[in-house]
């Protein structure tokens, strides 16, 4: 089964819920907004509730964006998220002189996902 067919099946499932149906058209800008708020939390103390909402909201909205097969927007969101992990690695190296392996793994995983979304968006746009 192709990944696009899986995305379309998830989209049909989400469109059955009246609340999620309203979020689907605006999911891409909301996802990028959640990623930016999450990244902003590394520089400004936003509070744990805002950080948790942006974290959970990002992944939920990422699923909604992927259900619409908007791979270029998923690339942007995952790219922002993986860049926050780069900042976390650099901050731990420069400030504490140790390597944050969790952030390295997150960067590799989400960077790979961002790369795959970019490749998929190039294949669809041909």
mmCIF file of C-alpha atoms in Angstrom, residues 15-101:
data_model
loop_
_atom_site.group_PDB
_atom_site.id
_atom_site.type_symbol
_atom_site.label_atom_id
_atom_site.label_comp_id
_atom_site.label_asym_id
_atom_site.label_seq_id
_atom_site.Cartn_x
_atom_site.Cartn_y
_atom_site.Cartn_z
ATOM 1 C CA UNK A 15 -13.179 14.041 8.393
ATOM 2 C CA UNK A 16 -15.791 11.997 10.257
ATOM 3 C CA UNK A 17 -15.103 13.972 13.446
ATOM 4 C CA UNK A 18 -16.751 17.439 13.328
ATOM 5 C CA UNK A 19 -14.078 19.142 15.465
ATOM 6 C CA UNK A 20 -11.105 17.744 13.588
ATOM 7 C CA UNK A 21 -12.822 18.446 10.256
ATOM 8 C CA UNK A 22 -12.593 22.173 11.087
ATOM 9 C CA UNK A 23 -8.867 21.887 11.911
ATOM 10 C CA UNK A 24 -7.843 20.081 8.715
ATOM 11 C CA UNK A 25 -7.791 23.122 6.374
ATOM 12 C CA UNK A 26 -5.789 25.238 8.833
ATOM 13 C CA UNK A 27 -3.533 22.455 10.107
ATOM 14 C CA UNK A 28 -0.436 23.483 8.126
ATOM 15 C CA UNK A 29 -0.064 27.027 9.535
ATOM 16 C CA UNK A 30 -0.997 25.808 13.013
ATOM 17 C CA UNK A 31 1.653 23.078 12.820
ATOM 18 C CA UNK A 32 4.355 25.541 11.809
ATOM 19 C CA UNK A 33 3.147 27.875 14.570
ATOM 20 C CA UNK A 34 3.435 25.109 17.153
ATOM 21 C CA UNK A 35 6.940 24.274 15.901
ATOM 22 C CA UNK A 36 7.981 27.922 16.153
ATOM 23 C CA UNK A 37 6.521 28.239 19.666
ATOM 24 C CA UNK A 38 8.352 25.068 20.662
ATOM 25 C CA UNK A 39 11.599 26.470 19.238
ATOM 26 C CA UNK A 40 10.974 29.817 20.926
ATOM 27 C CA UNK A 41 10.773 27.964 24.229
ATOM 28 C CA UNK A 42 14.514 27.307 24.001
ATOM 29 C CA UNK A 43 15.216 31.041 24.091
ATOM 30 C CA UNK A 44 12.376 32.435 26.249
ATOM 31 C CA UNK A 45 10.792 30.819 29.303
ATOM 32 C CA UNK A 46 7.226 30.217 28.095
ATOM 33 C CA UNK A 47 6.166 27.864 30.841
ATOM 34 C CA UNK A 48 5.798 24.133 30.878
ATOM 35 C CA UNK A 49 2.109 24.181 29.898
ATOM 36 C CA UNK A 50 2.799 26.180 26.706
ATOM 37 C CA UNK A 51 5.752 23.947 25.855
ATOM 38 C CA UNK A 52 3.711 20.786 26.388
ATOM 39 C CA UNK A 53 0.786 22.088 24.327
ATOM 40 C CA UNK A 54 3.070 23.121 21.478
ATOM 41 C CA UNK A 55 4.830 19.737 21.594
ATOM 42 C CA UNK A 56 1.650 17.662 21.545
ATOM 43 C CA UNK A 57 -0.076 20.071 19.151
ATOM 44 C CA UNK A 58 2.835 19.872 16.714
ATOM 45 C CA UNK A 59 2.635 16.104 16.397
ATOM 46 C CA UNK A 60 -1.161 16.018 16.187
ATOM 47 C CA UNK A 61 -1.164 18.720 13.520
ATOM 48 C CA UNK A 62 1.677 16.945 11.707
ATOM 49 C CA UNK A 63 -0.573 13.906 11.366
ATOM 50 C CA UNK A 64 -3.344 16.148 10.021
ATOM 51 C CA UNK A 65 -0.951 17.764 7.521
ATOM 52 C CA UNK A 66 0.282 14.375 6.369
ATOM 53 C CA UNK A 67 -3.304 13.172 6.030
ATOM 54 C CA UNK A 68 -3.784 15.895 3.414
ATOM 55 C CA UNK A 69 -0.571 14.792 1.632
ATOM 56 C CA UNK A 70 1.022 18.223 2.136
ATOM 57 C CA UNK A 71 4.552 16.872 2.271
ATOM 58 C CA UNK A 72 6.241 20.223 1.650
ATOM 59 C CA UNK A 73 4.568 21.719 4.728
ATOM 60 C CA UNK A 74 5.454 18.625 6.753
ATOM 61 C CA UNK A 75 9.059 19.153 5.610
ATOM 62 C CA UNK A 76 8.997 22.718 6.941
ATOM 63 C CA UNK A 77 7.557 21.696 10.301
ATOM 64 C CA UNK A 78 9.889 18.745 10.757
ATOM 65 C CA UNK A 79 12.816 20.902 9.634
ATOM 66 C CA UNK A 80 12.080 23.502 12.299
ATOM 67 C CA UNK A 81 11.705 20.774 14.891
ATOM 68 C CA UNK A 82 14.994 19.119 13.941
ATOM 69 C CA UNK A 83 16.782 22.487 14.003
ATOM 70 C CA UNK A 84 15.678 22.956 17.598
ATOM 71 C CA UNK A 85 17.479 19.730 18.379
ATOM 72 C CA UNK A 86 20.634 21.070 16.721
ATOM 73 C CA UNK A 87 20.420 24.090 19.004
ATOM 74 C CA UNK A 88 20.018 21.788 22.006
ATOM 75 C CA UNK A 89 23.117 19.811 21.012
ATOM 76 C CA UNK A 90 25.194 22.950 20.480
ATOM 77 C CA UNK A 91 24.002 24.494 23.749
ATOM 78 C CA UNK A 92 24.920 21.396 25.737
ATOM 79 C CA UNK A 93 28.308 21.186 24.035
ATOM 80 C CA UNK A 94 29.211 24.821 24.571
ATOM 81 C CA UNK A 95 27.665 25.380 27.994
ATOM 82 C CA UNK A 96 28.110 22.044 29.767
ATOM 83 C CA UNK A 97 30.930 20.505 27.651
ATOM 84 C CA UNK A 98 28.974 17.303 27.146
ATOM 85 C CA UNK A 99 27.045 15.774 24.291
ATOM 86 C CA UNK A 100 23.275 15.493 24.627
ATOM 87 C CA UNK A 101 22.725 12.129 22.949
#
